[in-house]
XYZ file of C-alpha atoms in Angstrom:
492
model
C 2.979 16.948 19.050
C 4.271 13.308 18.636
C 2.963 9.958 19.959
C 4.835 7.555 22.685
C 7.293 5.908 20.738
C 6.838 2.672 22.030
C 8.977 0.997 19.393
C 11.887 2.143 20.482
C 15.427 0.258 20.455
C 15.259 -2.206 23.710
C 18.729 -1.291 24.641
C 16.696 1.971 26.165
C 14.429 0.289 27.878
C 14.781 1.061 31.382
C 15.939 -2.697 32.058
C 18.840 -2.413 30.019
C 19.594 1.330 31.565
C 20.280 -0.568 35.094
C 23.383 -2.683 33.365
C 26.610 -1.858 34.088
C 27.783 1.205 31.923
C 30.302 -0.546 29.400
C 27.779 -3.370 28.693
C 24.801 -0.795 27.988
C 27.333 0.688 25.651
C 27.422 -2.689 24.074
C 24.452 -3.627 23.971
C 22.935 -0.401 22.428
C 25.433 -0.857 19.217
C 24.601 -4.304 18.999
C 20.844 -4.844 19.921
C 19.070 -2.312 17.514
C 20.617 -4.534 14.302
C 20.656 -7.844 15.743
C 17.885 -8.328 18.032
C 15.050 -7.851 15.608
C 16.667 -10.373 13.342
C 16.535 -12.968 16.183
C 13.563 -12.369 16.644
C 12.269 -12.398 13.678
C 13.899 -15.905 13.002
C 12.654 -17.329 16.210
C 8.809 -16.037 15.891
C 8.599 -16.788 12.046
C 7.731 -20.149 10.892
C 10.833 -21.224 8.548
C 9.011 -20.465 4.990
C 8.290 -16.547 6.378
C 11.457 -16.243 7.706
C 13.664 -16.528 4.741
C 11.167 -15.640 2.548
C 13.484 -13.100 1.257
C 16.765 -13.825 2.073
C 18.226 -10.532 4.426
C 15.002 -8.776 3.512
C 14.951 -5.487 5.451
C 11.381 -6.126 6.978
C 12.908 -8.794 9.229
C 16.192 -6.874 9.734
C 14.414 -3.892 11.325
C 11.812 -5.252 12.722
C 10.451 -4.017 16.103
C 8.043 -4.715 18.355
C 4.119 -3.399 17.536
C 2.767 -0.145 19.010
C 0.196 -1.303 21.626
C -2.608 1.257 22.888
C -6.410 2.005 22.154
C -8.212 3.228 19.415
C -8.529 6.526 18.341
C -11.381 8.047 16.647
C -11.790 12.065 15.713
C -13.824 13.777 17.599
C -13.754 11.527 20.693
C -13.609 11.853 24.052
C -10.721 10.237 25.651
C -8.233 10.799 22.728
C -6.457 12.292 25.290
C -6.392 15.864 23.714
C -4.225 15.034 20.923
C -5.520 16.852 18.021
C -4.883 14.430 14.814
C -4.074 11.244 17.157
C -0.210 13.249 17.410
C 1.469 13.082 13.790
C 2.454 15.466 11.811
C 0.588 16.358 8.764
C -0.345 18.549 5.464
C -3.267 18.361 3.885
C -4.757 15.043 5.263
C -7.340 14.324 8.234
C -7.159 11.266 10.359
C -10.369 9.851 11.295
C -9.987 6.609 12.995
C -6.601 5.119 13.896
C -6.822 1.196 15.439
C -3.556 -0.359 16.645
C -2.939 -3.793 15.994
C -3.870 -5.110 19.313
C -7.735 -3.510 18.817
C -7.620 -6.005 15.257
C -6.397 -9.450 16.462
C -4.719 -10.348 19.911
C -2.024 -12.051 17.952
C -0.834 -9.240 15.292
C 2.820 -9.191 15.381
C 2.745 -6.440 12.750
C 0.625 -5.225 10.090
C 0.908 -5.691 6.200
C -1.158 -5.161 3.163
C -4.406 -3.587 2.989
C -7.441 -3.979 0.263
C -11.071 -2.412 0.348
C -14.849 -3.487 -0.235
C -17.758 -1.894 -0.894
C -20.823 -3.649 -0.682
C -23.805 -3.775 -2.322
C -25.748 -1.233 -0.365
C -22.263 0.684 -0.535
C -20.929 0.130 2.773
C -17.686 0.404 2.979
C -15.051 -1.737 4.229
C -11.265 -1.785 4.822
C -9.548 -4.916 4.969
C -6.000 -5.152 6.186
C -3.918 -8.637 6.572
C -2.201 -8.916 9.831
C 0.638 -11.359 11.170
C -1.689 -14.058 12.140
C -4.791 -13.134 9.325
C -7.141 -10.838 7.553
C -9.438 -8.186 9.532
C -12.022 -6.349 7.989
C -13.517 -2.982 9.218
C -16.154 -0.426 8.513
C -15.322 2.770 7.625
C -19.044 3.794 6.047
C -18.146 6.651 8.811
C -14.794 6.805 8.780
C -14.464 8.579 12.070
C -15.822 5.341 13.904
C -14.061 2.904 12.053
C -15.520 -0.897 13.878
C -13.724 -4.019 13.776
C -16.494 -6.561 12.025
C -14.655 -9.959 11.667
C -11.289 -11.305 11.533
C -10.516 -14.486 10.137
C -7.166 -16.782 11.294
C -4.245 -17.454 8.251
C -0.788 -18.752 8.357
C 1.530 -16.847 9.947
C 3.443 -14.813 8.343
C 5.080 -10.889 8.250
C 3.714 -10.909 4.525
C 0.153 -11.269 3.714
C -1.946 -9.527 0.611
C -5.824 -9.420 -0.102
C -7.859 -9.016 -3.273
C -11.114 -8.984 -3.943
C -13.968 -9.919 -6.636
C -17.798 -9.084 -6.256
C -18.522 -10.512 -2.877
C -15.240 -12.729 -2.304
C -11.872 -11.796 -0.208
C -8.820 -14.097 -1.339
C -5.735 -13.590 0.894
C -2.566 -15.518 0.692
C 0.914 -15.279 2.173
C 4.133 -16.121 2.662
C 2.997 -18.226 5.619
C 1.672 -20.820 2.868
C -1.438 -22.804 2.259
C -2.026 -21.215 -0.855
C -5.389 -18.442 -1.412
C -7.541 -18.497 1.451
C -11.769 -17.446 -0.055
C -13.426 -15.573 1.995
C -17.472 -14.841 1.588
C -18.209 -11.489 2.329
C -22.051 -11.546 1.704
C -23.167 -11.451 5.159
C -21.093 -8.389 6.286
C -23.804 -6.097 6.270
C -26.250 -8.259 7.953
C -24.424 -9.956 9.993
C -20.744 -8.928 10.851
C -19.816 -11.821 9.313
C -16.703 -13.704 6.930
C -16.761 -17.636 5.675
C -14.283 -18.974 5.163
C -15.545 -21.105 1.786
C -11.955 -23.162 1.126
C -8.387 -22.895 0.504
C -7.010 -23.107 -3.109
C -3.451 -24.424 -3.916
C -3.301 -25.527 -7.620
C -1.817 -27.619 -9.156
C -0.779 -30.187 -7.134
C 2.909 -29.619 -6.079
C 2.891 -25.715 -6.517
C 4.420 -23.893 -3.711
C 1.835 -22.863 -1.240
C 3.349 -19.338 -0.691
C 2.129 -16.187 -2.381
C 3.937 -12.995 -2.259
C 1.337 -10.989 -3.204
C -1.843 -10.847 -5.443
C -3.247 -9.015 -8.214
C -7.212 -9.359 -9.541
C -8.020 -8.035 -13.313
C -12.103 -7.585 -12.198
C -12.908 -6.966 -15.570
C -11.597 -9.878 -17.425
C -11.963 -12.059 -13.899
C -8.418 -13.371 -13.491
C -6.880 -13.722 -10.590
C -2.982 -13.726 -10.352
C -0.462 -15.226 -7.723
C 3.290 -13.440 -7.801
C 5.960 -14.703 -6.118
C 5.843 -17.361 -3.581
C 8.926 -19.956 -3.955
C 10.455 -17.783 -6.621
C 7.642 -17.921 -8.673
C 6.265 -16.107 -11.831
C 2.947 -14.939 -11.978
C 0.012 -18.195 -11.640
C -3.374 -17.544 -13.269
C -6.728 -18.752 -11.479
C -10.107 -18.076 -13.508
C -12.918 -16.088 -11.626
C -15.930 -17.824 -13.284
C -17.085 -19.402 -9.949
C -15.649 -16.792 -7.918
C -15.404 -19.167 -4.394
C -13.625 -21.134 -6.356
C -10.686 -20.199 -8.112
C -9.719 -22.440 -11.167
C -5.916 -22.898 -12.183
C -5.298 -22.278 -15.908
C -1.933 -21.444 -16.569
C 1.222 -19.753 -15.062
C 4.068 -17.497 -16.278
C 7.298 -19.047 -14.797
C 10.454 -17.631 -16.620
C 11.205 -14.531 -13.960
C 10.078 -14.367 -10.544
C 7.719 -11.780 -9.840
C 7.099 -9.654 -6.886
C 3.906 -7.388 -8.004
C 1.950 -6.892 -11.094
C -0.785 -5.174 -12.362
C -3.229 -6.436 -14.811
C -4.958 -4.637 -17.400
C -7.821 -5.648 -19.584
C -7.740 -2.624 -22.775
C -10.658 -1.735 -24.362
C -9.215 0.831 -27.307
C -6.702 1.092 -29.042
C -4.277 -1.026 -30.385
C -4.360 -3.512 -27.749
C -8.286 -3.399 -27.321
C -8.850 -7.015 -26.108
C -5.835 -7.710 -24.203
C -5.216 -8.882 -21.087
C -1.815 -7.167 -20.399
C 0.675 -7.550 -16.960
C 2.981 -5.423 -15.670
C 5.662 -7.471 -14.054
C 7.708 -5.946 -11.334
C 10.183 -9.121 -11.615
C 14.019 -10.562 -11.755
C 15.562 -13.304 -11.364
C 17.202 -14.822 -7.830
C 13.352 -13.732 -6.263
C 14.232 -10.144 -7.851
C 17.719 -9.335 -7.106
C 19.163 -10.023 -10.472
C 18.336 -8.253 -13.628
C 15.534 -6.037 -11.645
C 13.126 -4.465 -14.394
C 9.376 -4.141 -15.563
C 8.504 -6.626 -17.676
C 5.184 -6.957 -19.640
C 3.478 -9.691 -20.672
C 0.637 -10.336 -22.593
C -1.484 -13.138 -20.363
C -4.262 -12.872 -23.015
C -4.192 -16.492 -23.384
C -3.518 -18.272 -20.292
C -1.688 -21.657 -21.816
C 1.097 -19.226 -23.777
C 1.797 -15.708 -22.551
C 3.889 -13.517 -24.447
C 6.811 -11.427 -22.942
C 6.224 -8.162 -25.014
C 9.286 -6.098 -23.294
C 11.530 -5.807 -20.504
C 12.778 -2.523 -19.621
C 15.034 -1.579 -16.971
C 15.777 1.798 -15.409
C 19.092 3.732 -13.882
C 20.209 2.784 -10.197
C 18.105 -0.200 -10.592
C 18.545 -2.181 -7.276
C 14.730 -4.030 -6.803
C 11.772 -3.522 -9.186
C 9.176 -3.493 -6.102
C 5.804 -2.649 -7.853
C 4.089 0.271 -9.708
C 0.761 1.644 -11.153
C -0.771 2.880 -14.359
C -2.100 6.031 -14.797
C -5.548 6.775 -15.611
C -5.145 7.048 -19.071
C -2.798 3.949 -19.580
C 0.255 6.258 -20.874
C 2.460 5.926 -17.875
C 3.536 3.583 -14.670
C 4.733 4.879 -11.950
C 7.280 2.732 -10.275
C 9.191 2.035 -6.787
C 12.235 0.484 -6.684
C 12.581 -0.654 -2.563
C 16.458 -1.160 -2.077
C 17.425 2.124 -4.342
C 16.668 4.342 -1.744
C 20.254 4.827 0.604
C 22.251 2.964 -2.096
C 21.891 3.904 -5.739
C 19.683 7.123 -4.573
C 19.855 9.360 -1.106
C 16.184 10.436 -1.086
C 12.789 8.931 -1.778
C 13.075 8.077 -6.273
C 10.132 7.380 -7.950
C 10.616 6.063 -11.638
C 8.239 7.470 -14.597
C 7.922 5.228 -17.426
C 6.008 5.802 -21.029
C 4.381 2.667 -21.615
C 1.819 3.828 -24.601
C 3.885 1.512 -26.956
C 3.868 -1.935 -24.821
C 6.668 -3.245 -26.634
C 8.960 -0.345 -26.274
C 9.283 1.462 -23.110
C 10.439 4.184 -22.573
C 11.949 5.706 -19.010
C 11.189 9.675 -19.331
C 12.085 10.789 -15.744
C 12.729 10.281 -12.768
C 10.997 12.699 -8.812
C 11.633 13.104 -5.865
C 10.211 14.646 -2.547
C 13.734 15.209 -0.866
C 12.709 12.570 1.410
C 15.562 10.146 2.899
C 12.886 7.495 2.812
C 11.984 3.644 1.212
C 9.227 4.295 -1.331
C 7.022 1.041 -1.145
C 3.929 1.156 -2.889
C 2.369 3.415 -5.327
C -1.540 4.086 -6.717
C -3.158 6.526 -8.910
C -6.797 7.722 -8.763
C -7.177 11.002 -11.062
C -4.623 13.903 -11.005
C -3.178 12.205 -7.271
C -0.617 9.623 -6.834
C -0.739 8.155 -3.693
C 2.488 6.986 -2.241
C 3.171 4.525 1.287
C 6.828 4.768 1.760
C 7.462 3.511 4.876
C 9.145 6.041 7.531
C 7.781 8.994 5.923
C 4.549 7.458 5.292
C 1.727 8.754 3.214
C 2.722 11.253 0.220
C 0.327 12.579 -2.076
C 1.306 14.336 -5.649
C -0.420 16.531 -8.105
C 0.180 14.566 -11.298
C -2.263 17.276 -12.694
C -0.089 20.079 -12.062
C 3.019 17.739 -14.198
C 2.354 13.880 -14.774
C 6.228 13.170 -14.826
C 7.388 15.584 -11.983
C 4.812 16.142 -9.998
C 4.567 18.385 -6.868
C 4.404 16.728 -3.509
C 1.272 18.534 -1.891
C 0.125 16.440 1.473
C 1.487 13.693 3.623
C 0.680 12.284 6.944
C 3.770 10.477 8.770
C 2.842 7.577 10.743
C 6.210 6.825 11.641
C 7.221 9.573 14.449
C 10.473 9.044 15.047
C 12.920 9.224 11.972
C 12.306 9.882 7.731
C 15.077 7.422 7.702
C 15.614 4.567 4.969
C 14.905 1.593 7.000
C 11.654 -0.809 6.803
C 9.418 0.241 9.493
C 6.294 2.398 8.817
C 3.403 2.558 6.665
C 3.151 -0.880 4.212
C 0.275 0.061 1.673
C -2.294 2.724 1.064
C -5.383 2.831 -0.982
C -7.517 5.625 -2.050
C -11.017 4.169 -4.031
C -13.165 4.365 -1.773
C -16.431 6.167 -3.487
C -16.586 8.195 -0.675
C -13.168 9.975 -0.892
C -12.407 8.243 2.809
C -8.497 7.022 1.940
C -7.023 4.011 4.213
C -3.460 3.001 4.775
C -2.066 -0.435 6.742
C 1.130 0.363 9.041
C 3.625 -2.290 9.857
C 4.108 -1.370 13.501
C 0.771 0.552 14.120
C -2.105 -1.076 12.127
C -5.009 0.211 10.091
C -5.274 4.055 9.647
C -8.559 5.828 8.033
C -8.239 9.647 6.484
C -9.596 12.223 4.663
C -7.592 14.579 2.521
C -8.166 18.088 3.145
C -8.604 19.490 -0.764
C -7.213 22.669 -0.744
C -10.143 24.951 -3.131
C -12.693 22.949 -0.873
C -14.368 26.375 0.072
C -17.274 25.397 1.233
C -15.919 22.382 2.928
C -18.097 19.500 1.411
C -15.336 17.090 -0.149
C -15.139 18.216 -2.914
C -13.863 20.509 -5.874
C -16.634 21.420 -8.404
C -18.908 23.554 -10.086
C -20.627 24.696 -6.707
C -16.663 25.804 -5.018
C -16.473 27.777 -8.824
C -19.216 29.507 -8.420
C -18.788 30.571 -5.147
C -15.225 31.965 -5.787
C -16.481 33.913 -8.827
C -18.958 35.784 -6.770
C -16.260 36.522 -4.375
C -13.907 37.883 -7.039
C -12.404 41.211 -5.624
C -13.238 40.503 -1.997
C -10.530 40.698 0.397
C -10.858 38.255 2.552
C -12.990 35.223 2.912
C -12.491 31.569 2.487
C -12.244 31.810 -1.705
C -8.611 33.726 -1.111
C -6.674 30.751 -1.746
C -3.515 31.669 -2.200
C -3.795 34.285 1.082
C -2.367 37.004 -0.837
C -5.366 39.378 1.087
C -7.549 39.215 -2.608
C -9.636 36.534 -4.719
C -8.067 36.460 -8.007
C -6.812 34.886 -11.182
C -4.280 32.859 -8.680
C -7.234 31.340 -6.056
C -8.639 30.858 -9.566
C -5.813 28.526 -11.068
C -5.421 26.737 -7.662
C -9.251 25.831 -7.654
C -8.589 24.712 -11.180
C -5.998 22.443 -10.689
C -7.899 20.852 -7.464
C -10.970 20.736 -9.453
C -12.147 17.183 -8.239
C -16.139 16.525 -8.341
């Protein structure tokens, strides 16, 4: 069972159905491209809308899905088992639109998490008109705690250091600090100032990226800029100290190493190019070490390159795993995700290339353990077993938050992220706001989160039954096989 679409084209709208025949015919070829344009132009200050130039967010754009909350378990959910979408392997626990997070969320964007220090947990997603935090300590009554105004904007990211929130945008104004210390007690954000340094920088951010253990906060993008580099000393107050300006960049990830050959570094992976990204698309790294001269250590492209978007380090540092968002329906037909050996910094190496058969955009990618977690837009959450292969992993659970297509357009799920201590996973959708989940390990026998010694046990005292929870692999036995599929779940 499906929701409503309520985003559908407006040339179905029943309005539209009363024209006259010919016109409808018109106006349902024409309206679904160039509607959401216009009104994207109209209802988007002049820096968000042509932040980038035809970018696909404002071509497709459609109107927000409006409705109440809906929380597992609850009465008045209407019946629908898993709030209607399809999914393997993952449990929705609290789903809240983007009219139960601010009264003037056009759409949804990034999302970030906190955990405080009594280890609450908290998501925090930026919206069209500014940043909403929420509890999920019980992720099946997820409660909107405080939501602070921004600039408006369709793109918004957050970050976060010990008790501080920074969100910026394309909207301007530069990195908004948010105190988070009274969240517990209170319910409560400050907003403690707004940052834009130096003097004449652009005040738009694309997105941002926080090294907490060296404590650096970066800028990318924003006015076809590089990466800019704020110190964390006084953490309500970031402190410009240098920028890296030669490429723009879209995403990065910063690294402090602590073995090896580059124990002491402060390394960046650039997801850049020039022309805001669409020329000489690639993943350059950079050693930010010292702020006042960075050093471009390599720049390594990849086949079908159309738009380095972002990627994510493995656990181990050995490998990113990368998204390029325009290669999808141009230089590739289904969802591509790019592997690349980074072990030697200054000589990448691209060792593969997987898929899901999916038709659609892959957007942003993290990796906690033997998972990567995927948001690709129409297709939304995909999870892989990098355990089972780190450079072809198999796709083993998804939850689609966009009902209506797989399609390669920019509608959908945004961002996803998967750290919470807890094992509760959140994602931020575009047209349908803040989701909270669980996945559903399979070799989680005895159904209390997780994979470990205890599930072990229990399947080895089950060996030769022939039935029972511990026959994984429902062959009508517990074997060697439930064996090897606990093993390769095994998370504690």
């Amino acid at each position: 069972m499906r929701v409503t679409d309520r985003s559908a084209p407006l040339a179905d709208t029943p309005r539209v159905q009363k024209i006259h025949p010919m016109l409808r015919q018109l106006l349902s070829a024409v309206l679904p491209t160039v509607l959401p344009a216009v009104i994207a132009v109209a209802s988007l200050s002049t820096s968000v809308a042509f932040a980038h130039d035809d970018d696909g967010k404002i071509r497709d754009r459609q109107r927000p899905f409006r409705g109440p909350a809906w929380f597992e378990g609850k009465s008045g959910n209407g019946g629908v088992a898993g709030g209607g979408f399809d999914s393997v392997g993952i449990q929705l626990k609290s789903w809240l639109p983007l009219n139960t997070l601010s009264a003037g969320a056009q759409n949804g964007n990034s999302c970030w998490v906190w955990v405080s220090p009594a280890g609450r947990e908290y998501a925090i997603i930026g919206l069209y008109d500014g940043t909403a935090w929420v509890e999920v300590t019980n992720p099946s009554a997820a409660t909107l705690k405080s939501f602070q105004a921004g600039p408006a904007s369709l793109w918004r990211d957050v970050r976060t250091h010990q008790n501080f929130c920074y969100a910026a945008s394309e909207g301007g104004s530069g990195i908004q600090v948010f105190d988070m210390s009274q969240l517990d007690a209170l319910g409560t954000t400050t907003l403690v100032r707004t940052v834009n340094t130096p003097n004449g920088t652009s005040a738009a951010t694309h997105t941002l990226a926080i090294d907490n253990d060296s404590g650096y906060l970066y800028r990318a993008g924003g006015g076809g800029n590089g990466l800019r580099m704020y110190s964390l000393a006084d953490p309500s107050n970031p402190t410009y100290v240098g920028a890296w300006t030669p490429f723009y960049v879209h995403e990065a990830q910063v690294k402090t190493y602590t073995s090896g050959p580059y124990a002491g570094k402060q390394i960046a992976f650039c997801y850049s190019g020039l022309n805001n990204g669409w020329v000489s698309p690639a993943v350059r790294i950079v050693d930010v070490t010292n702020k006042a001269a960075p050093v471009l250590l390599s720049t390594t492209t990849y086949p079908g390159a159309r738009y380095c978007h972002q990627g994510w380090l493995d656990d181990r540092g050995r490998y990113i795993y990368i998204n390029d968002e325009l290669d999808e329906g141009d230089t590739v037909s289904v969802t591509t995700t790019i592997v690349m050996d980074v072990s030697n910094l200054t000589a990448p190496v691209v060792v593969g290339t997987f898929t899901n058969g999916n038709a659609a955009v892959g957007h942003n990618i993290y990796v906690k353990g033997g998972r990567l977690y995927q948001a690709n837009y129409r297709s939304g959450v995909r999870i892989f077993d990098l355990g089972f292969s780190q450079t072809s992993p198999p796709e083993v659970a998804w939850f689609d938050t966009y009902p209506a297509d797989d399609n390669a357009n920019f509608n959908g799920l945004w961002n996803i992220w998967p750290y919470f201590p807890s094992g509760t996973v959140i994602g931020s959708d575009i047209e349908r706001g803040l989701f909270v989940w669980r996945e559903i390990l399979r070799g989680d026998i005895n159904s209390d989160g997780s994979v470990n010694s205890a599930v072990l046990g229990f399947l080895l005292t089950s060996c030769g039954a022939s039935v029972g929870p511990a026959d994984l692999d429902g062959d009508g036995s517990v074997g060697s096989a439930d064996l090897g599929i606990l093993l390769s779940a095994w998370r504690s």
